[in-house]
Short mmCIF file of C-alpha atoms in Angstrom, two decimals:
data_model
loop_
_atom_site.label_atom_id
_atom_site.label_comp_id
_atom_site.label_asym_id
_atom_site.label_seq_id
_atom_site.Cartn_x
_atom_site.Cartn_y
_atom_site.Cartn_z
CA MET A 264 -20.41 50.83 -0.22
CA LEU A 265 -17.90 52.97 1.18
CA MET A 266 -17.97 55.84 3.65
CA GLU A 267 -14.45 57.93 3.53
CA LYS A 268 -13.85 60.78 6.19
CA MET A 269 -10.23 62.20 6.38
CA ILE A 270 -11.30 64.35 9.46
CA SER A 271 -11.50 62.57 12.45
CA SER A 272 -14.44 63.11 14.71
CA ALA A 273 -14.09 63.56 18.37
CA ASP A 274 -15.91 64.03 21.35
CA GLU A 275 -18.77 66.63 21.63
CA GLY A 276 -18.13 68.02 18.27
CA GLN A 277 -14.37 68.36 18.69
CA THR A 278 -12.41 67.69 15.33
CA CYS A 279 -9.02 66.85 14.06
CA SER A 280 -7.72 68.30 11.17
CA PRO A 281 -6.41 66.30 8.27
CA LEU A 282 -2.85 67.76 9.25
CA ALA A 283 -3.34 67.89 13.16
CA GLY A 284 -0.78 69.11 15.71
CA PRO A 285 -0.38 67.44 18.95
CA GLY A 286 -3.18 68.81 20.53
CA SER A 287 -4.88 72.22 21.61
CA GLY A 288 -4.16 71.36 25.23
CA PRO A 289 -0.43 70.86 25.42
CA HIS A 290 0.42 68.90 28.38
CA ASN A 291 4.13 68.11 27.96
CA ARG A 292 6.18 70.16 25.71
CA GLY A 293 9.08 67.71 25.79
CA ALA A 294 7.07 64.65 25.87
CA VAL A 295 6.63 62.40 22.46
CA GLY A 296 4.65 59.70 21.46
CA PHE A 297 1.14 58.70 20.07
CA VAL A 298 -1.35 55.95 20.89
CA LEU A 299 -4.69 54.64 18.87
CA VAL A 300 -6.77 52.18 20.81
CA HIS A 301 -9.90 50.60 19.90
CA ALA A 302 -12.77 48.91 21.83
CA GLY A 303 -13.92 46.37 19.30
CA ALA A 304 -15.42 46.09 15.71
CA GLY A 305 -19.01 45.08 16.06
CA TYR A 306 -22.12 47.34 17.21
CA HIS A 307 -21.99 49.96 19.87
CA SER A 308 -25.39 50.90 20.96
CA GLU A 309 -26.04 54.72 21.42
CA SER A 310 -27.13 54.24 24.95
CA LYS A 311 -23.89 52.67 25.78
CA ALA A 312 -21.56 55.09 23.65
CA LYS A 313 -20.32 57.11 27.03
CA GLU A 314 -19.21 53.74 28.72
CA TYR A 315 -16.78 52.75 25.41
CA LYS A 316 -15.51 55.98 24.94
CA HIS A 317 -14.64 56.49 28.75
CA VAL A 318 -12.95 52.79 28.14
CA CYS A 319 -10.84 54.26 25.27
CA LYS A 320 -9.91 57.33 26.88
CA ARG A 321 -8.64 55.68 30.06
CA ALA A 322 -6.54 53.44 28.15
CA CYS A 323 -5.04 56.32 26.08
CA LEU A 324 -4.13 57.73 29.23
CA ARG A 325 -2.69 54.78 30.75
CA ALA A 326 -0.19 54.72 27.67
CA VAL A 327 0.49 58.26 27.30
CA ASP A 328 1.59 58.36 31.16
CA ARG A 329 3.97 55.52 30.35
CA LEU A 330 5.28 57.59 27.27
CA ARG A 331 5.55 60.84 29.37
CA ALA A 332 7.67 58.66 31.75
CA GLY A 333 10.09 57.85 28.80
CA ALA A 334 8.71 54.43 28.42
CA LEU A 335 9.26 52.77 25.00
CA ALA A 336 6.27 51.65 22.69
CA VAL A 337 6.22 47.84 24.10
CA GLU A 338 5.44 49.22 27.82
CA ALA A 339 2.93 51.95 26.72
CA VAL A 340 1.05 49.46 24.39
CA THR A 341 0.73 46.77 27.29
CA ALA A 342 -0.57 49.69 29.65
CA ALA A 343 -3.35 50.29 27.46
CA LEU A 344 -4.36 46.86 26.85
CA VAL A 345 -4.44 46.04 30.49
CA GLU A 346 -6.99 48.78 30.79
CA LEU A 347 -9.15 47.60 27.99
CA GLU A 348 -8.96 44.07 29.55
CA ASP A 349 -10.05 45.59 33.11
CA SER A 350 -13.24 46.91 31.84
CA PRO A 351 -16.68 44.86 32.31
CA PHE A 352 -17.50 46.55 28.84
CA THR A 353 -14.93 44.96 26.52
CA ASN A 354 -14.70 41.62 25.32
CA ALA A 355 -11.41 40.91 26.66
CA GLY A 356 -10.09 39.97 30.39
CA THR A 357 -12.87 40.62 32.75
CA GLY A 358 -15.56 41.05 30.43
CA SER A 359 -14.96 38.31 27.96
CA ASN A 360 -17.60 36.41 26.36
CA LEU A 361 -18.07 32.76 27.93
CA ASN A 362 -17.35 29.44 25.88
CA LEU A 363 -19.80 26.45 25.38
CA SER A 364 -18.86 25.24 28.70
CA GLY A 365 -19.40 28.71 30.26
CA GLU A 366 -15.94 29.32 31.11
CA ILE A 367 -13.91 32.30 30.09
CA GLU A 368 -10.73 31.55 27.52
CA CYS A 369 -8.60 34.53 26.42
CA ASP A 370 -6.25 35.19 23.45
CA ALA A 371 -3.76 38.02 23.31
CA SER A 372 -0.57 38.93 21.54
CA ILE A 373 1.80 41.68 21.37
CA MET A 374 4.62 42.87 18.69
CA ASP A 375 7.38 44.95 19.22
CA GLY A 376 8.56 46.71 15.81
CA LYS A 377 12.01 47.30 16.86
CA SER A 378 13.12 43.83 17.39
CA LEU A 379 10.20 42.24 15.46
CA HIS A 380 9.39 39.83 18.37
CA TYR A 381 6.16 38.35 19.06
CA GLY A 382 4.45 36.95 22.00
CA ALA A 383 1.16 35.38 22.29
CA VAL A 384 -1.29 32.85 24.47
CA GLY A 385 -4.54 31.33 23.02
CA ALA A 386 -7.41 29.80 25.22
CA LEU A 387 -5.79 30.99 28.18
CA SER A 388 -7.96 30.85 31.46
CA GLY A 389 -7.52 31.81 35.03
CA ILE A 390 -5.49 35.08 33.96
CA LYS A 391 -6.82 38.44 34.73
CA ASN A 392 -4.64 40.14 32.08
CA PRO A 393 -3.73 37.57 29.21
CA VAL A 394 -1.38 40.45 27.43
CA LEU A 395 0.77 40.39 30.42
CA VAL A 396 1.48 36.78 29.70
CA ALA A 397 2.20 37.65 26.17
CA ARG A 398 4.25 40.39 27.05
CA ARG A 399 6.16 37.88 29.52
CA LEU A 400 6.86 35.52 26.20
CA LEU A 401 7.82 38.45 24.15
CA SER A 402 10.37 39.59 26.71
CA GLU A 403 11.87 36.21 27.20
CA ALA A 404 12.06 35.72 23.25
CA GLN A 405 14.17 38.96 23.27
CA LYS A 406 16.60 37.44 25.69
CA GLY A 407 17.66 35.14 23.20
CA LYS A 408 17.78 30.85 23.19
CA LEU A 409 17.07 29.13 26.15
CA SER A 410 19.28 26.53 27.83
CA ALA A 411 20.58 23.56 25.27
CA GLY A 412 20.02 26.26 22.58
CA ARG A 413 16.46 26.04 22.68
CA ILE A 414 14.28 28.42 20.91
CA PRO A 415 12.02 30.06 23.11
CA PRO A 416 8.12 29.92 22.30
CA CYS A 417 6.31 32.88 21.07
CA LEU A 418 2.70 31.54 21.28
CA THR A 419 1.37 29.08 24.25
CA PRO A 420 -2.14 27.88 23.16
CA THR A 421 -2.91 26.21 26.44
CA ARG A 422 -5.49 25.74 28.97
CA ILE A 423 -3.24 26.38 32.05
CA LYS A 424 -4.26 25.84 35.77
CA PRO A 425 -6.09 28.89 36.89
CA ILE A 426 -3.61 31.23 39.07
CA ILE A 427 -6.47 33.09 40.49
CA LYS A 428 -10.52 32.98 40.19
CA ILE A 429 -11.79 35.64 37.55
CA SER A 430 -15.11 37.03 38.55
CA VAL A 431 -17.24 36.41 35.45
CA ALA A 432 -18.91 40.09 34.40
CA GLU A 433 -22.50 39.86 35.00
CA PHE A 434 -23.29 40.91 31.19
CA SER A 435 -21.08 38.05 30.28
CA LEU A 436 -23.10 35.32 32.71
CA SER A 437 -26.46 36.73 31.47
CA ALA A 438 -25.54 36.35 27.86
CA TYR A 439 -24.29 33.09 28.05
CA ARG A 440 -27.71 31.74 30.13
CA ARG A 441 -29.71 33.26 27.19
CA ASN A 442 -27.53 31.62 24.47
CA LYS A 443 -27.35 28.38 26.26
CA ARG A 444 -31.20 28.21 26.03
CA LYS A 445 -31.48 29.51 22.33
CA MET A 446 -29.02 26.53 21.59
CA GLU A 447 -30.96 24.11 23.43
CA VAL A 448 -34.27 24.83 21.71
CA ALA A 449 -32.55 24.85 18.23
CA GLU A 450 -31.01 21.67 18.60
CA ARG A 451 -34.46 20.13 19.72
CA VAL A 452 -36.04 21.71 16.90
CA GLU A 453 -33.42 20.49 14.25
CA ALA A 454 -33.68 16.98 15.63
CA GLU A 455 -37.46 17.05 15.56
CA CYS A 456 -37.36 18.49 11.89
CA TYR A 457 -35.87 15.61 10.64
CA GLN A 458 -38.93 13.24 11.75
CA THR A 459 -42.00 15.40 11.01
CA LYS A 460 -43.77 18.23 9.12
CA ARG A 461 -45.35 19.21 11.97
CA ALA A 462 -42.52 19.89 14.25
CA ARG A 463 -40.86 22.13 11.19
CA GLN A 464 -44.39 24.21 11.24
CA ALA A 465 -44.48 24.41 14.99
CA ALA A 466 -40.99 25.73 15.19
CA GLU A 467 -41.45 28.93 12.75
CA ASN A 468 -40.41 31.21 15.44
CA VAL A 469 -37.32 29.31 16.96
CA SER A 470 -33.78 30.46 16.94
CA LEU A 471 -31.00 29.57 14.50
CA LYS A 472 -31.00 28.25 11.13
CA CYS A 473 -32.01 24.40 10.93
CA ARG A 474 -30.32 22.53 8.20
CA THR A 475 -33.39 20.35 7.43
CA CYS A 476 -36.40 23.17 7.35
CA GLY A 477 -34.25 26.23 6.97
CA ILE A 478 -36.00 28.09 9.81
CA VAL A 479 -33.81 31.38 10.68
CA SER A 480 -33.71 33.04 13.88
CA PRO A 481 -31.86 35.60 15.51
CA PRO A 482 -28.04 35.39 16.30
CA LEU A 483 -26.80 34.89 19.58
CA ASP A 484 -26.34 38.10 22.11
CA CYS A 485 -23.29 38.93 24.38
CA GLY A 486 -25.07 40.92 27.03
CA GLU A 487 -28.47 42.89 27.46
CA ASN A 488 -26.53 45.72 28.72
CA ARG A 489 -23.67 45.65 26.17
CA SER A 490 -23.26 46.34 22.68
CA ALA A 491 -24.16 42.95 21.25
CA CYS A 492 -20.94 40.39 19.77
CA LEU A 493 -17.81 42.99 20.11
CA ASP A 494 -14.80 41.37 19.52
CA THR A 495 -10.73 42.12 19.99
CA VAL A 496 -9.74 45.03 21.58
CA GLY A 497 -6.31 46.51 20.63
CA ALA A 498 -3.84 49.47 20.57
CA ILE A 499 -0.94 50.54 18.83
CA VAL A 500 1.65 52.96 19.91
CA VAL A 501 4.82 55.02 18.68
CA ASP A 502 7.25 56.26 21.29
CA GLN A 503 9.77 58.93 21.56
CA GLU A 504 12.64 57.26 19.68
CA GLY A 505 10.08 56.24 16.64
CA ASN A 506 9.60 52.73 17.60
CA VAL A 507 6.17 51.18 17.19
CA ALA A 508 4.29 48.48 19.09
CA ALA A 509 0.95 46.73 18.70
CA ALA A 510 -1.21 44.60 20.90
CA VAL A 511 -4.59 43.03 20.80
CA SER A 512 -6.65 40.99 23.47
CA SER A 513 -9.97 38.88 23.08
CA GLY A 514 -12.41 36.87 24.93
CA GLY A 515 -13.39 35.46 21.37
CA LEU A 516 -16.79 34.40 20.19
CA ALA A 517 -19.82 34.07 22.55
CA MET A 518 -20.66 30.16 23.07
CA LYS A 519 -17.14 29.21 21.29
CA HIS A 520 -16.02 25.62 21.58
CA PRO A 521 -13.55 25.14 24.43
CA GLY A 522 -9.92 25.38 22.95
CA ARG A 523 -10.82 27.30 20.11
CA VAL A 524 -8.05 30.12 19.53
CA GLY A 525 -9.01 33.29 17.38
CA GLN A 526 -7.12 35.82 15.64
CA ALA A 527 -5.90 37.45 18.53
CA ALA A 528 -3.36 34.69 19.29
CA HIS A 529 -2.11 34.14 15.50
CA TYR A 530 0.99 35.71 14.08
CA GLY A 531 0.04 38.20 11.43
CA CYS A 532 -3.55 38.04 12.29
CA GLY A 533 -4.08 40.33 15.26
CA CYS A 534 -1.73 42.54 15.27
CA TRP A 535 1.63 43.63 13.55
CA ALA A 536 4.51 46.01 14.21
CA GLN A 537 7.67 46.73 12.14
CA ASN A 538 10.04 49.62 12.30
CA ALA A 539 11.36 51.29 9.25
CA GLY A 540 14.24 49.74 7.59
CA ASN A 541 16.27 49.01 4.81
CA ALA A 542 13.35 48.27 2.31
CA VAL A 543 10.70 49.47 4.49
CA PRO A 544 10.37 53.29 4.34
CA TYR A 545 7.68 53.67 6.99
CA SER A 546 7.51 52.26 10.50
CA THR A 547 3.99 50.63 11.05
CA ALA A 548 1.54 49.00 13.65
CA VAL A 549 -1.83 47.24 13.11
CA SER A 550 -4.58 45.96 15.44
CA THR A 551 -7.62 43.97 14.20
CA SER A 552 -11.03 43.16 15.42
CA GLY A 553 -13.77 41.12 14.16
CA CYS A 554 -14.77 37.74 13.10
CA GLY A 555 -11.45 35.72 14.17
CA GLU A 556 -11.80 33.27 11.44
CA HIS A 557 -12.09 35.74 8.77
CA LEU A 558 -8.99 37.85 10.20
CA VAL A 559 -6.88 34.41 10.35
CA ARG A 560 -7.69 33.36 6.78
CA THR A 561 -6.70 36.54 5.39
CA MET A 562 -3.87 37.59 7.83
CA LEU A 563 -5.18 41.05 7.81
CA ALA A 564 -2.97 42.64 10.11
CA ARG A 565 0.19 41.93 8.00
CA GLU A 566 -1.48 42.60 4.68
CA CYS A 567 -2.41 46.04 6.04
CA SER A 568 1.15 46.71 7.37
CA THR A 569 2.38 45.86 3.70
CA ALA A 570 -0.18 47.80 2.17
CA MET A 571 0.79 51.04 4.31
CA GLN A 572 4.27 51.58 2.77
CA ALA A 573 2.39 52.97 -0.46
CA GLU A 574 2.56 56.34 -1.20
CA ASP A 575 -1.33 57.29 -0.20
CA ALA A 576 -1.67 55.82 3.13
CA HIS A 577 -5.57 56.41 2.95
CA GLN A 578 -6.16 54.86 -0.60
CA ALA A 579 -4.09 52.19 0.38
CA LEU A 580 -5.90 50.79 3.44
CA LEU A 581 -9.06 51.22 1.39
CA GLU A 582 -7.63 49.13 -1.33
CA ALA A 583 -6.62 46.53 1.19
CA MET A 584 -9.85 46.34 3.06
CA GLN A 585 -11.73 45.60 -0.28
CA THR A 586 -9.36 43.59 -2.15
CA LYS A 587 -7.44 41.72 0.62
CA PHE A 588 -10.74 41.18 3.02
CA ILE A 589 -14.07 41.92 1.85
CA SER A 590 -13.41 40.52 -1.86
CA SER A 591 -10.78 38.04 -0.81
CA PRO A 592 -10.59 34.79 -2.46
CA PHE A 593 -10.06 32.84 0.89
CA LEU A 594 -13.66 34.31 1.87
CA VAL A 595 -15.46 33.92 -1.22
CA THR A 596 -17.83 31.25 0.80
CA GLU A 597 -19.05 33.57 3.36
CA ASP A 598 -22.27 35.60 3.23
CA CYS A 599 -20.65 38.82 5.01
CA VAL A 600 -16.93 39.47 6.10
CA LEU A 601 -16.67 40.94 9.48
CA GLY A 602 -13.81 42.81 10.83
CA GLY A 603 -11.82 46.17 11.71
CA VAL A 604 -8.36 47.57 12.05
CA ILE A 605 -6.80 50.31 13.30
CA VAL A 606 -3.30 51.03 11.84
CA LEU A 607 -0.59 54.20 12.11
CA ARG A 608 2.50 54.66 9.96
CA CYS A 609 5.23 57.12 10.75
CA CYS A 610 8.64 58.44 9.64
CA LYS A 611 11.33 60.69 10.75
CA CYS A 612 11.07 64.36 8.73
CA VAL A 613 13.83 67.09 9.00
CA GLU A 614 12.75 70.17 7.37
CA ASP A 615 16.10 72.03 7.70
CA GLN A 616 18.77 69.57 6.93
CA THR A 617 21.31 71.67 8.67
CA SER A 618 19.80 71.67 11.97
CA GLN A 619 17.79 68.36 13.89
CA GLU A 620 16.13 70.98 15.88
CA ASP A 621 13.37 70.87 13.31
CA ALA A 622 13.11 67.06 13.38
CA HIS A 623 9.67 65.61 13.85
CA THR A 624 7.74 62.33 13.41
CA LEU A 625 5.10 62.41 11.36
CA VAL A 626 2.11 59.93 11.87
CA GLU A 627 -0.58 59.06 9.78
CA PHE A 628 -3.31 57.09 11.76
CA LEU A 629 -6.37 55.26 10.29
CA TRP A 630 -9.27 52.69 11.21
CA SER A 631 -11.54 51.08 9.16
CA HIS A 632 -14.26 48.44 9.71
CA THR A 633 -16.99 46.20 7.87
CA THR A 634 -18.93 45.87 10.80
CA GLU A 635 -21.76 48.20 12.22
CA SER A 636 -19.40 50.27 14.28
CA MET A 637 -16.22 50.29 15.83
CA CYS A 638 -15.14 52.29 19.07
CA ILE A 639 -11.59 54.04 18.64
CA GLY A 640 -9.81 56.79 21.11
CA TYR A 641 -6.30 58.60 20.41
CA MET A 642 -3.68 60.84 21.93
CA SER A 643 -0.34 62.05 21.48
CA ALA A 644 2.04 62.69 24.75
CA GLN A 645 1.58 66.48 24.18
CA ASP A 646 -2.39 66.20 24.35
CA SER A 647 -4.22 67.38 27.54
CA LYS A 648 -6.76 64.65 27.07
CA ALA A 649 -7.78 61.76 24.44
CA LYS A 650 -10.07 62.24 21.79
CA THR A 651 -12.58 59.17 21.11
CA HIS A 652 -15.14 58.33 18.31
CA ILE A 653 -17.48 55.85 17.49
CA SER A 654 -17.19 55.30 13.49
CA ARG A 655 -20.40 53.83 11.96
CA LEU A 656 -21.29 52.61 8.55
CA PRO A 657 -23.46 55.12 6.70
CA PRO A 658 -27.33 54.52 6.79
CA GLY A 659 -28.39 52.45 4.15
CA THR A 660 -25.24 50.00 3.86
CA VAL A 661 -24.98 46.48 4.98
CA ALA A 662 -22.25 45.08 7.52
CA GLY A 663 -19.73 42.80 6.18
CA HIS A 664 -20.36 44.25 2.71
CA SER A 665 -19.59 47.87 3.01
CA LEU A 666 -16.64 49.65 5.01
CA ALA A 667 -15.99 52.74 6.47
CA ILE A 668 -12.69 54.55 6.94
CA GLU A 669 -11.50 57.42 8.47
CA GLY A 670 -8.42 58.77 10.24
CA GLY A 671 -5.97 61.90 10.51
CA VAL A 672 -2.20 62.95 10.74
CA CYS A 673 -0.09 64.01 14.07
CA ARG A 674 3.02 65.77 14.33
CA LEU A 675 5.03 64.89 16.99
CA GLY A 676 8.52 66.40 18.14
CA ASN A 677 10.66 69.42 18.63
CA LYS A 678 8.60 71.72 15.82
CA THR A 679 4.69 71.66 16.14
CA ILE A 680 1.91 73.39 13.86
#
């Protein structure tokens, strides 16, 4: 099943046309740039829709502020991620899920499309903004080799000594306590099921599926006041020079094993950014979200970037999500495949070859997900405010087997439409 919509929904009934200009309320005619963010693919309740949209708005504004100041894509995308990590409503940074030991461990990565360098951290604890550590690794890699010709690391999966004590979000702590009780009950019931039929009958309403008796129960949750089990947050940016950058950050799965590293830290899985080059006609940027193991095994970020070099971006992303993800041969044993992506591609366009005054950057941006919903926000440097949207699967479709895809087009530069 599939839902397609090339007209992007926005707040309070606003819409973005399939070929939209920088916005109805220009803020700075001289500024150029664009940002697209997401607050996770999963399930977003209607009761908390306002909070999720507000988080995305703030992230867009942080990135656009940097673009208006002349910053490059890497700096702008970092600013967006810091804002997303600082929110208690997202599964990243402050609001991260807790692992099996009741601790916060985060993954994050960032990629610069100009240099193609990448920095990432995995299972990181004691750091409020993991993306800043990933950014530091990226910056060090761009400086070249270390002393004695050593190659600088691009990924550090480590549990370092905490620099600061991070306050655990109440949502995460409440969910941890409930999930811990569910797991304790499930483990006890499973042990009893091996011994007597009476124990199986007494456990008919207990949580999780027992390998012996087949009892099925509700899944773990991620917070009574937070939409359950959201994953990685992310952002993608194009700057005034046409450079692209992408970043992701995640607290990982609720009740994960300590030391587990998800797609947010894996190369080609959490994010991807690549400027146009000799054999690459379009600059592309991608950020993913969803079940980390599914995204790692399919390297979805890089697959989507490669697909976006086709002539029809919308059709290319649709086919990539269907063939490289939902129907991937690497996921044939999975009952459902859960994930989402935000992507953009851009190219320089000159309508009058005799004058550079008509030069502009054409940005095509899209999002797609197999989860029940995905919250996104986007904004150009000339917009007066960000647009946000919670994309949902159509009624009657099943998460993990269906997908939604939406998007739009933005023209940046001297000539607007």
